[in-house]
PDB file of C-alpha atoms in Angstrom:
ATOM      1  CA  UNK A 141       0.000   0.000   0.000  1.00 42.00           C
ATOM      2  CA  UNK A 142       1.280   3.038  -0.680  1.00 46.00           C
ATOM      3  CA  UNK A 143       0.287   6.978   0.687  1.00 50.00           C
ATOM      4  CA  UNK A 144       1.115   8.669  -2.587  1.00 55.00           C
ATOM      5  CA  UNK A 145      -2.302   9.608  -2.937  1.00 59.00           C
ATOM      6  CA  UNK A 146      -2.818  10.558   0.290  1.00 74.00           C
ATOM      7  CA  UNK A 147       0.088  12.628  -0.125  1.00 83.00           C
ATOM      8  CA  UNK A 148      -0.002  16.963  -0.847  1.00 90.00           C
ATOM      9  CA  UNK A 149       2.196  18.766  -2.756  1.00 95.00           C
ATOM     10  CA  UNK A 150       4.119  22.171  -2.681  1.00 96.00           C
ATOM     11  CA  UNK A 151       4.582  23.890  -5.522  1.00 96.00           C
ATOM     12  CA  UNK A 152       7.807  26.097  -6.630  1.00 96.00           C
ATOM     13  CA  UNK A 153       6.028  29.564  -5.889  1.00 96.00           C
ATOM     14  CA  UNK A 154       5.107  28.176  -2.110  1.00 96.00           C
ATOM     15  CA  UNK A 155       8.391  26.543  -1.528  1.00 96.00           C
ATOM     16  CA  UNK A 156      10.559  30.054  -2.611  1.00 96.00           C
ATOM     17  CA  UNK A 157       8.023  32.283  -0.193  1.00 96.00           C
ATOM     18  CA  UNK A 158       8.529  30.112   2.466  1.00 96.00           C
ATOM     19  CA  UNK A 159      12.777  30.265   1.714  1.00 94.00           C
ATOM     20  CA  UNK A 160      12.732  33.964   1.175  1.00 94.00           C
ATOM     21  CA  UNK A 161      10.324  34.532   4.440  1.00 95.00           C
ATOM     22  CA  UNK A 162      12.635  32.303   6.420  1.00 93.00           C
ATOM     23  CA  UNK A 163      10.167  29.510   7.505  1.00 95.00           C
ATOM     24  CA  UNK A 164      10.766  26.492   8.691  1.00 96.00           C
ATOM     25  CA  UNK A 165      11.053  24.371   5.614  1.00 96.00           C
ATOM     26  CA  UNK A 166      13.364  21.201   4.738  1.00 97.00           C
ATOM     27  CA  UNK A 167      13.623  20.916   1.195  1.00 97.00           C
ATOM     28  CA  UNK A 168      15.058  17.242   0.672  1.00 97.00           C
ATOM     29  CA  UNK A 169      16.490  15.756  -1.995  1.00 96.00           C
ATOM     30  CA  UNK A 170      16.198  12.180  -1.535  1.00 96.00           C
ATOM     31  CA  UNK A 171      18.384  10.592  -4.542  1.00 96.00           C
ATOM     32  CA  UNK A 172      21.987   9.716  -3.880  1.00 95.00           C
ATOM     33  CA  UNK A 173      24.815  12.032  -3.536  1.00 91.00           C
ATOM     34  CA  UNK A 174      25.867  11.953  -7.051  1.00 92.00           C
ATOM     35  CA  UNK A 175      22.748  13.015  -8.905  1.00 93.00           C
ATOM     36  CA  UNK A 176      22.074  15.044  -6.339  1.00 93.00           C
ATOM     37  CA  UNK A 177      25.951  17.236  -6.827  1.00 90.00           C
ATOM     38  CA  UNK A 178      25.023  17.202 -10.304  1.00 92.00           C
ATOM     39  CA  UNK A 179      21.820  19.209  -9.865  1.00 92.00           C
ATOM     40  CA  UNK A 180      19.694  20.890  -7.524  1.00 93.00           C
ATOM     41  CA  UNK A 181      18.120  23.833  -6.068  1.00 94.00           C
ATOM     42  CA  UNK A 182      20.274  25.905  -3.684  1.00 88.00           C
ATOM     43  CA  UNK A 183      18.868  25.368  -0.273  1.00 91.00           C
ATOM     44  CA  UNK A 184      18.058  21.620  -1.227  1.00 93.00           C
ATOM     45  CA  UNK A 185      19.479  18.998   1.721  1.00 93.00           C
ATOM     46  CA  UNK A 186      20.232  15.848   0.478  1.00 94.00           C
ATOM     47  CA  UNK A 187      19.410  13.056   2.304  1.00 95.00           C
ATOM     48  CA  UNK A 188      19.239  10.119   0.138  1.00 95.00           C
ATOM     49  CA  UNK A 189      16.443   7.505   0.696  1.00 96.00           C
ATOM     50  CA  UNK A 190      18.904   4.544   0.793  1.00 95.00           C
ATOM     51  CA  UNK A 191      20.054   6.322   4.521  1.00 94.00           C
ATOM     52  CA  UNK A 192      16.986   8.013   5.068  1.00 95.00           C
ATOM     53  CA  UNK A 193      15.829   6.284   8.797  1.00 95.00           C
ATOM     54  CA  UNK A 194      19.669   6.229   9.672  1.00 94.00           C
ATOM     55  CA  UNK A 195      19.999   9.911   9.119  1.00 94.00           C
ATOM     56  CA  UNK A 196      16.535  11.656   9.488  1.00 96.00           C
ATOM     57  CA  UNK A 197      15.807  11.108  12.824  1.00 95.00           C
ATOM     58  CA  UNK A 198      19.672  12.698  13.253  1.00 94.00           C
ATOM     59  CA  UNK A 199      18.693  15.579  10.236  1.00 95.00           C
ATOM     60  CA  UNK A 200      15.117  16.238  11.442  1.00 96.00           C
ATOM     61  CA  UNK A 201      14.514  15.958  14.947  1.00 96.00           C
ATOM     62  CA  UNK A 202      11.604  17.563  15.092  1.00 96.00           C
ATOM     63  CA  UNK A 203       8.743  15.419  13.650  1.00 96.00           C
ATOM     64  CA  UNK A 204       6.931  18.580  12.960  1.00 97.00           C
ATOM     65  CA  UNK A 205       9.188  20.197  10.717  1.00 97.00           C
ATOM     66  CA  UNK A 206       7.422  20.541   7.352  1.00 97.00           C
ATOM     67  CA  UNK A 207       9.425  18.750   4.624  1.00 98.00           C
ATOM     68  CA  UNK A 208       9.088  19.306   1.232  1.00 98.00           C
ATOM     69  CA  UNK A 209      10.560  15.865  -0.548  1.00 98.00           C
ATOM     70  CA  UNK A 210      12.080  16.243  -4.870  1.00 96.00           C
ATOM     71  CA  UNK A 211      13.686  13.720  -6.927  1.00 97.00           C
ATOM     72  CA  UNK A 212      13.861  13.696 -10.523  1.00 95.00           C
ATOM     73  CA  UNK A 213      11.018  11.880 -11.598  1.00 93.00           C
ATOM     74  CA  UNK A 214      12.368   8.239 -10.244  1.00 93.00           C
ATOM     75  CA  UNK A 215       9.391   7.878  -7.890  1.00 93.00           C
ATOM     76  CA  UNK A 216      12.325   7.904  -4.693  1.00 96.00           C
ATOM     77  CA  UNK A 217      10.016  11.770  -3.542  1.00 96.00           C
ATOM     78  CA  UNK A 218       6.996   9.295  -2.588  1.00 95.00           C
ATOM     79  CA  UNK A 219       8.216   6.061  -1.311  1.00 95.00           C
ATOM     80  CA  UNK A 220      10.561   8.809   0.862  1.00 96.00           C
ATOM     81  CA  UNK A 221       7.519  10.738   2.277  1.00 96.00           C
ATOM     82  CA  UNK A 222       6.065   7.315   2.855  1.00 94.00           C
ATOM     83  CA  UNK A 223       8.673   6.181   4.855  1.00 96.00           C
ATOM     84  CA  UNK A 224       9.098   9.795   6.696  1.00 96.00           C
ATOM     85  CA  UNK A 225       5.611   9.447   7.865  1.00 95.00           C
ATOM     86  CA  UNK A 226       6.084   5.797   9.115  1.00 95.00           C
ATOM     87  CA  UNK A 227       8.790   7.509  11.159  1.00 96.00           C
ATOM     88  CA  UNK A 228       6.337   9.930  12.550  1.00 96.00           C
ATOM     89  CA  UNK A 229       7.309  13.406  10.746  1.00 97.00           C
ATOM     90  CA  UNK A 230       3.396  14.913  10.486  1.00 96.00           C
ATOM     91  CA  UNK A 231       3.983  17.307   7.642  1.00 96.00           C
ATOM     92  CA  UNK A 232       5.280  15.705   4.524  1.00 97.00           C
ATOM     93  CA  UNK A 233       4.754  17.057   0.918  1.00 97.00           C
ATOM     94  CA  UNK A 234       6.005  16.322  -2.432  1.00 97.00           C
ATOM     95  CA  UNK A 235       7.744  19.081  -4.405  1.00 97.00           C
ATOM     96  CA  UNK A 236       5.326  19.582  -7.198  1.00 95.00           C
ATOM     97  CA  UNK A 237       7.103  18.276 -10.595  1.00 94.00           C
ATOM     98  CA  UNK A 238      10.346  17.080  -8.888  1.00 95.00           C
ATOM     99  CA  UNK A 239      13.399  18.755 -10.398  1.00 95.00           C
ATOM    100  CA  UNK A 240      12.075  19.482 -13.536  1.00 94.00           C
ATOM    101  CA  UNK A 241       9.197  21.583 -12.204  1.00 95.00           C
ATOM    102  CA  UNK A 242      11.961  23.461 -10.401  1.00 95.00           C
ATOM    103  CA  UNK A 243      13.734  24.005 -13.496  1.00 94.00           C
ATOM    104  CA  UNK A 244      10.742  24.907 -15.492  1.00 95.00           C
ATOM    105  CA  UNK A 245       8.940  27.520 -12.960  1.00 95.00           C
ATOM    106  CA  UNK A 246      12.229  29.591 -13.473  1.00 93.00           C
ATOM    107  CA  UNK A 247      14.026  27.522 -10.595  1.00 92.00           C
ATOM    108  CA  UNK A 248      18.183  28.160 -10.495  1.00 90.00           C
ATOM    109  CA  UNK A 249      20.088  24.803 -10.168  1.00 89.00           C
ATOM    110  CA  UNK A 250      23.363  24.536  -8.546  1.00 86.00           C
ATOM    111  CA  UNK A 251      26.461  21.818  -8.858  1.00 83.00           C
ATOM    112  CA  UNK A 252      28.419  20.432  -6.359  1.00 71.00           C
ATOM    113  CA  UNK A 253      28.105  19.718  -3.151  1.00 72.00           C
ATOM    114  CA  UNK A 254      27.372  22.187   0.160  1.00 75.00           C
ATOM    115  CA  UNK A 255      27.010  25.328  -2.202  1.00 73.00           C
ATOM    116  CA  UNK A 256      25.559  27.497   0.276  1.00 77.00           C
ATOM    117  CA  UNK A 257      28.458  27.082   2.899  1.00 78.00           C
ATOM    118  CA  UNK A 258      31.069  27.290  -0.008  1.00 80.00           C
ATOM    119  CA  UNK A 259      29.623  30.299  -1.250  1.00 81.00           C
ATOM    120  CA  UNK A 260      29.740  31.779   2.335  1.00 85.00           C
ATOM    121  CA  UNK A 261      33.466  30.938   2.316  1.00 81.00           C
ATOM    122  CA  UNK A 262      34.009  32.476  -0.820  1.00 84.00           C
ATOM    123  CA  UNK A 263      32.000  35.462   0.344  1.00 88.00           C
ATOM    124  CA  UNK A 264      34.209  35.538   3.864  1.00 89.00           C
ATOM    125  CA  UNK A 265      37.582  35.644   1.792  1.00 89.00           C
ATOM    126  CA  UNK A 266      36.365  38.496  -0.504  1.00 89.00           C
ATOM    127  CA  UNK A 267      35.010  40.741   2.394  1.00 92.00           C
ATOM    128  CA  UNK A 268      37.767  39.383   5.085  1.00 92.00           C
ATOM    129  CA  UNK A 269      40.913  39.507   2.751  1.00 95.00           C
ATOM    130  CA  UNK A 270      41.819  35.697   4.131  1.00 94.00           C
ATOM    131  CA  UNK A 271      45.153  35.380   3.797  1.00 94.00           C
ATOM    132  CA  UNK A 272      46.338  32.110   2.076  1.00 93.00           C
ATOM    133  CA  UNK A 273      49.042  30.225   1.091  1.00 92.00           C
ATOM    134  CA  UNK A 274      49.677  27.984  -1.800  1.00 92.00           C
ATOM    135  CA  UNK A 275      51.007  24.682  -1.316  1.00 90.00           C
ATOM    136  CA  UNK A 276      54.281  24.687  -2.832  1.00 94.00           C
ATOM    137  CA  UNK A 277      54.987  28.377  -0.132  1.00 92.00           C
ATOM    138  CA  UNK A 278      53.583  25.787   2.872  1.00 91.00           C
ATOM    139  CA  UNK A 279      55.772  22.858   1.263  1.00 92.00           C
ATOM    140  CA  UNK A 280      58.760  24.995   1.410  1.00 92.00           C
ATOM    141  CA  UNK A 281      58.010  26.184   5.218  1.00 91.00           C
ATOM    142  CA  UNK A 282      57.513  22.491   6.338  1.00 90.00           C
ATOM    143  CA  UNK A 283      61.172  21.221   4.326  1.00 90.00           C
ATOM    144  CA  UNK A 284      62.845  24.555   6.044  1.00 91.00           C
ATOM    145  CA  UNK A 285      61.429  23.287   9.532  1.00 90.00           C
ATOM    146  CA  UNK A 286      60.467  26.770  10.031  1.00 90.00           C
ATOM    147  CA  UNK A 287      58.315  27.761  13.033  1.00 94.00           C
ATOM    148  CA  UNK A 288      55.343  26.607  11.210  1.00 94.00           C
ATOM    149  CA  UNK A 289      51.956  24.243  12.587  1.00 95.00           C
ATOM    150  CA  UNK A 290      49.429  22.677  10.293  1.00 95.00           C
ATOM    151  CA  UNK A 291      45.606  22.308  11.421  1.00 96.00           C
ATOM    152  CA  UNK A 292      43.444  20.127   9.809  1.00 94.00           C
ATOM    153  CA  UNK A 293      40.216  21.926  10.376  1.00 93.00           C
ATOM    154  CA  UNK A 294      37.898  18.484   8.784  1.00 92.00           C
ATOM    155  CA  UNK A 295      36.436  15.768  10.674  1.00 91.00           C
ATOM    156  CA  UNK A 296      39.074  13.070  11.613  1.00 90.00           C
ATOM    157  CA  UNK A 297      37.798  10.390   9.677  1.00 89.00           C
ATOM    158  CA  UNK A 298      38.438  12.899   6.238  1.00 90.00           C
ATOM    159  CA  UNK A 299      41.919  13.296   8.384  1.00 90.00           C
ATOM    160  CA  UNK A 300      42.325   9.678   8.724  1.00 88.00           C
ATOM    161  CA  UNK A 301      41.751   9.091   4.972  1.00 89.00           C
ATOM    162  CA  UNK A 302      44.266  11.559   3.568  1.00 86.00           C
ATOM    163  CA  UNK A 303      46.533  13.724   5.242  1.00 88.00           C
ATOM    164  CA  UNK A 304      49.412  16.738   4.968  1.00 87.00           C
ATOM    165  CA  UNK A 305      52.479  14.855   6.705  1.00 89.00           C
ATOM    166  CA  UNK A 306      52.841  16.365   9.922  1.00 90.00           C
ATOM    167  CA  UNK A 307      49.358  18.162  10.441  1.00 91.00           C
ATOM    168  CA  UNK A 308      47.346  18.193  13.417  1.00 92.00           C
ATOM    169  CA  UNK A 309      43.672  16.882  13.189  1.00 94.00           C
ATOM    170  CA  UNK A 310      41.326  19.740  14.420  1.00 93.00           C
ATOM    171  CA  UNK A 311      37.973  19.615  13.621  1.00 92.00           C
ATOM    172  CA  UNK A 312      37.083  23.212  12.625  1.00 89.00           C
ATOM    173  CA  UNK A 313      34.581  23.639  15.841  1.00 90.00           C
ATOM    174  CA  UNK A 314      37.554  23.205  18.116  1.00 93.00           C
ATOM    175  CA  UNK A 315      40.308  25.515  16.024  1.00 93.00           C
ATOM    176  CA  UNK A 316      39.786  28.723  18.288  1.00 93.00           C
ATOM    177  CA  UNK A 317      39.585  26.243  21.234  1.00 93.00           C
ATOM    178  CA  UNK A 318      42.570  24.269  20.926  1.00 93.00           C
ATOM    179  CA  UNK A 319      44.866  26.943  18.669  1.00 93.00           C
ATOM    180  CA  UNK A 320      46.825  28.327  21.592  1.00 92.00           C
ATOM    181  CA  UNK A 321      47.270  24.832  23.139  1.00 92.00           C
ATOM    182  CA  UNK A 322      49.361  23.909  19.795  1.00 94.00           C
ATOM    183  CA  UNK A 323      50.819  26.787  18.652  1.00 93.00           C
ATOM    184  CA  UNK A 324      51.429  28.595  22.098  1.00 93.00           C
ATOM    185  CA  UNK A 325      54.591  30.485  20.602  1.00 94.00           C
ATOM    186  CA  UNK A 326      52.818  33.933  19.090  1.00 95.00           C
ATOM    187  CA  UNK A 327      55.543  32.984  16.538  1.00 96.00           C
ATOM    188  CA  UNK A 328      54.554  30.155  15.275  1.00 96.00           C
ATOM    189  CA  UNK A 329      52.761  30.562  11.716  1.00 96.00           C
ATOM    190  CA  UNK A 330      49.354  28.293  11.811  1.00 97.00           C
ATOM    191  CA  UNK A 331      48.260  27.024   8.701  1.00 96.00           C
ATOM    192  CA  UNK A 332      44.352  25.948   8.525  1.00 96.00           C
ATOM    193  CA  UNK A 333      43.928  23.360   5.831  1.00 93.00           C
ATOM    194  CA  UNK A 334      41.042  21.673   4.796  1.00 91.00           C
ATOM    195  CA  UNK A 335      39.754  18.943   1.828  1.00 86.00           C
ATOM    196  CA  UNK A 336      39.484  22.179  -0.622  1.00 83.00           C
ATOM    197  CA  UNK A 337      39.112  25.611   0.406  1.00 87.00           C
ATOM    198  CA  UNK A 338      35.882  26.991   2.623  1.00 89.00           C
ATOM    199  CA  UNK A 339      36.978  25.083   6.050  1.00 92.00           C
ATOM    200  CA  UNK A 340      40.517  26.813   5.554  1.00 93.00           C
ATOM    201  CA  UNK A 341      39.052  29.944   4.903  1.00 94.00           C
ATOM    202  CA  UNK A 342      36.466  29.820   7.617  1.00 93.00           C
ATOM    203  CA  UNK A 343      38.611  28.213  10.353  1.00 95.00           C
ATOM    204  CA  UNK A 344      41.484  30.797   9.364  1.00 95.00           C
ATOM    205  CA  UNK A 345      39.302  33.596   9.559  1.00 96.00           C
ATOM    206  CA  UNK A 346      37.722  32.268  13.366  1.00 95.00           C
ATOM    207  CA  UNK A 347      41.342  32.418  14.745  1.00 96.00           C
ATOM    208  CA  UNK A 348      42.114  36.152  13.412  1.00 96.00           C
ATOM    209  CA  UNK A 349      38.469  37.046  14.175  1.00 96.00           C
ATOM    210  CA  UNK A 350      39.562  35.469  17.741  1.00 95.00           C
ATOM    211  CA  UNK A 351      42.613  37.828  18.393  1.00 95.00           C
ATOM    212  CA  UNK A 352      45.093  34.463  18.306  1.00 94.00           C
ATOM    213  CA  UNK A 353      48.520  36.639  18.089  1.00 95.00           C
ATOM    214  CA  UNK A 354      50.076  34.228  15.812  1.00 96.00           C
ATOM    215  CA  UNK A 355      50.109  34.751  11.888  1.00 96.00           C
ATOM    216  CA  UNK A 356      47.309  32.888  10.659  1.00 97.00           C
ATOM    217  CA  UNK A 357      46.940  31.738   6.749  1.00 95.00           C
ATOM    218  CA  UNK A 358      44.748  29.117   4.941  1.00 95.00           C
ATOM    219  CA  UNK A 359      46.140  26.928   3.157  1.00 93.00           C
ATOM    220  CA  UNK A 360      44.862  27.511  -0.775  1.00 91.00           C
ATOM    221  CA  UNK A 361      42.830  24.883  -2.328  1.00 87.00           C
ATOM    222  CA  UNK A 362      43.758  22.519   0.857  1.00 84.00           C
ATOM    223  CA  UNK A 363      44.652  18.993   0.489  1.00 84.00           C
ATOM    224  CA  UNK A 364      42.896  19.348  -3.460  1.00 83.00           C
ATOM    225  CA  UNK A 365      45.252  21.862  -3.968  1.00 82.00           C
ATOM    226  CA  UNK A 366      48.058  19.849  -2.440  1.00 85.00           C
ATOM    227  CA  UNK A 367      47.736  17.236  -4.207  1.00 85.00           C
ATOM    228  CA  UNK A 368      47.854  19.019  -7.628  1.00 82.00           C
ATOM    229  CA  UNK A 369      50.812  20.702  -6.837  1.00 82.00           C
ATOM    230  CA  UNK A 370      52.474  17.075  -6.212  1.00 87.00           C
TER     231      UNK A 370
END
């Protein structure tokens, strides 16, 4: 049995009031990761229905949070709502049209992954002045042995799974915490690095924003950027 029919839907005009208003409203994109990089509407979450009652409960902890569920037309929107309301969230919709309705009311669609934090970065730098350094400038620091610490401002398992020799794993919540702890020598350059460039730019920008005497840079393009520069 399913609730499709059972089931409302939201259309583009009521889901962009409710964004530019500021409501409550989770827009979820249920397919996996992939399609979902490829194309989707800004403020789309994607929580893919193959993790869906591992993560929602963890995503959405309020079962009253209205939701507001898009694929692209692979049927994934309603066997998600389904599944949401077996898990007790009260106010499930389907996107009216799924991506393509998006797309055809007038709808932007973005690539990649996390573009509204990575545009925040990128605004941060602009505003901020960030300074950065490119790898092969941080490469030549570390072979000198100058007076030089790298933080790893990602979540230790993205630490675990590739690393800059020598760096210190610091999730980026615990940089302005744990900054003077390692680097207690005003002296000492810190280098933030991250997988590619917003969590070096943000976690940089905490520590000057915190008044941490030392010289403070991201490192540019982080471990992406590393590795290009071989």
């Amino acid at each position: 049995m399913t609730f499709e029919k059972d089931l409302r839907t939201r259309s583009y005009a009521d889901v962009r009031r409710a964004l530019l208003e500021r409501e409550e409203i989770a827009l979820v994109d249920v397919r996996e990761e992939d399609p979902h990089a490829r194309s989707h509407p800004l403020f789309a979450a994607n929580l893919p229905l193959s993790r869906l009652e591992l993560d929602a409960p963890v995503r959405l902890p309020r079962r009253a949070v209205p939701i507001v569920v898009l694929d692209d037309g692979e049927g994934l929107a309603a066997r998600a709502a389904e599944r949401l309301r077996s898990l007790g969230y009260t106010d499930v919709a389907l996107f009216e049209g799924g991506l393509q309705g998006w797309r055809k009311a007038g709808g932007e669609l973005f690539q990649d992954v996390n573009v509204p934090s990575k545009a925040f970065g990128e605004l941060v730098e602009s505003v901020r002045h960030t300074p950065s350094l490119p790898a092969q400038q941080v490469q030549a620091l570390l072979d000198r042995e100058e007076n030089v610490v790298v933080l790893d401002a990602r979540r230790f398992d993205e630490y675990q799974t590739m690393n800059i020799p020598g760096s210190i794993s610091v999730p980026g919540a615990e940089l302005v915490l744990r900054a003077r702890e390692l680097a207690p020598d005003p002296t000492t350059r810190i280098i933030v690095n991250c997988a590619g460039r917003t969590r070096s730019i943000i976690g940089a920008q905490s520590l000057i924003n915190a008044g941490v005497p030392n010289p403070v840079a991201a490192l540019r393009n982080g471990t992406m950027g590393w590795t290009l520069a071989g």
